[in-house]
């Protein structure tokens, strides 16, 4: 199993945290409110795919503006 150091909150870790929260919110909305809530999960998955393949993520841009540094810049 691969574990990164978790003493600090770096950009990639926060992106995955936000994606997980949005995914759980989408499932909750889909189950308890309206099936269209599952569309939020599709958008989160698409954004993670784009981030993984192209390196573009709007949330990463926002977090960078707040001064959160990438793990690669810390090492």
CSV table of C-alpha atoms in Angstrom, one decimal:
chain,number,residue,atom,x,y,z
A,1,UNK,CA,0.0,0.0,0.0
A,2,UNK,CA,1.3,3.5,-0.8
A,3,UNK,CA,0.9,6.2,1.8
A,4,UNK,CA,1.9,9.8,1.5
A,5,UNK,CA,3.1,11.8,4.4
A,6,UNK,CA,0.0,13.3,6.0
A,7,UNK,CA,1.4,16.0,8.3
A,8,UNK,CA,0.4,18.8,5.9
A,9,UNK,CA,-2.6,19.5,3.7
A,10,UNK,CA,-1.3,19.9,0.2
A,11,UNK,CA,-3.2,20.8,-3.0
A,12,UNK,CA,-3.8,17.3,-4.4
A,13,UNK,CA,-5.0,16.0,-1.0
A,14,UNK,CA,-7.5,18.8,-0.6
A,15,UNK,CA,-8.8,18.2,-4.2
A,16,UNK,CA,-9.5,14.6,-3.4
A,17,UNK,CA,-11.2,15.6,-0.1
A,18,UNK,CA,-13.4,18.1,-1.9
A,19,UNK,CA,-14.2,15.5,-4.6
A,20,UNK,CA,-15.2,13.0,-2.0
A,21,UNK,CA,-17.4,15.4,-0.2
A,22,UNK,CA,-19.1,16.5,-3.4
A,23,UNK,CA,-19.6,12.8,-4.4
A,24,UNK,CA,-21.2,12.0,-1.0
A,25,UNK,CA,-23.4,15.0,-1.3
A,26,UNK,CA,-24.4,13.8,-4.8
A,27,UNK,CA,-25.3,10.3,-3.6
A,28,UNK,CA,-27.3,11.7,-0.7
A,29,UNK,CA,-29.2,14.1,-3.0
A,30,UNK,CA,-29.8,11.3,-5.4
A,31,UNK,CA,-31.1,8.9,-2.8
A,32,UNK,CA,-33.2,11.2,-0.7
A,33,UNK,CA,-34.2,14.1,-2.9
A,34,UNK,CA,-34.1,13.6,-6.7
A,35,UNK,CA,-32.3,11.2,-9.0
A,36,UNK,CA,-30.7,14.1,-10.7
A,37,UNK,CA,-28.5,14.4,-7.7
A,38,UNK,CA,-26.5,11.5,-9.1
A,39,UNK,CA,-25.4,13.9,-12.0
A,40,UNK,CA,-23.2,15.6,-9.4
A,41,UNK,CA,-21.3,12.3,-9.1
A,42,UNK,CA,-20.9,12.2,-12.9
A,43,UNK,CA,-19.5,15.7,-12.9
A,44,UNK,CA,-17.1,14.9,-10.1
A,45,UNK,CA,-15.9,11.8,-11.9
A,46,UNK,CA,-15.4,13.7,-15.1
A,47,UNK,CA,-13.5,16.4,-13.4
A,48,UNK,CA,-11.2,13.8,-11.7
A,49,UNK,CA,-10.6,12.1,-15.1
A,50,UNK,CA,-9.7,15.5,-16.7
A,51,UNK,CA,-7.4,16.3,-13.7
A,52,UNK,CA,-5.7,13.0,-14.0
A,53,UNK,CA,-5.2,13.0,-17.7
A,54,UNK,CA,-4.7,16.7,-18.6
A,55,UNK,CA,-3.8,18.2,-15.2
A,56,UNK,CA,-6.5,20.8,-15.4
A,57,UNK,CA,-8.8,21.3,-12.4
A,58,UNK,CA,-10.8,24.4,-11.5
A,59,UNK,CA,-10.7,23.5,-7.8
A,60,UNK,CA,-6.9,23.2,-8.0
A,61,UNK,CA,-6.7,26.7,-9.6
A,62,UNK,CA,-8.9,28.1,-6.8
A,63,UNK,CA,-6.9,26.4,-4.1
A,64,UNK,CA,-3.6,27.7,-5.7
A,65,UNK,CA,-5.0,31.3,-5.6
A,66,UNK,CA,-5.5,30.7,-1.8
A,67,UNK,CA,-1.8,29.8,-1.5
A,68,UNK,CA,-2.2,26.0,-1.1
A,69,UNK,CA,0.9,24.5,-2.6
A,70,UNK,CA,1.2,21.3,-4.5
A,71,UNK,CA,2.9,18.2,-3.0
A,72,UNK,CA,5.5,18.3,-5.8
A,73,UNK,CA,6.5,21.9,-4.8
A,74,UNK,CA,7.0,20.8,-1.2
A,75,UNK,CA,9.4,18.0,-1.9
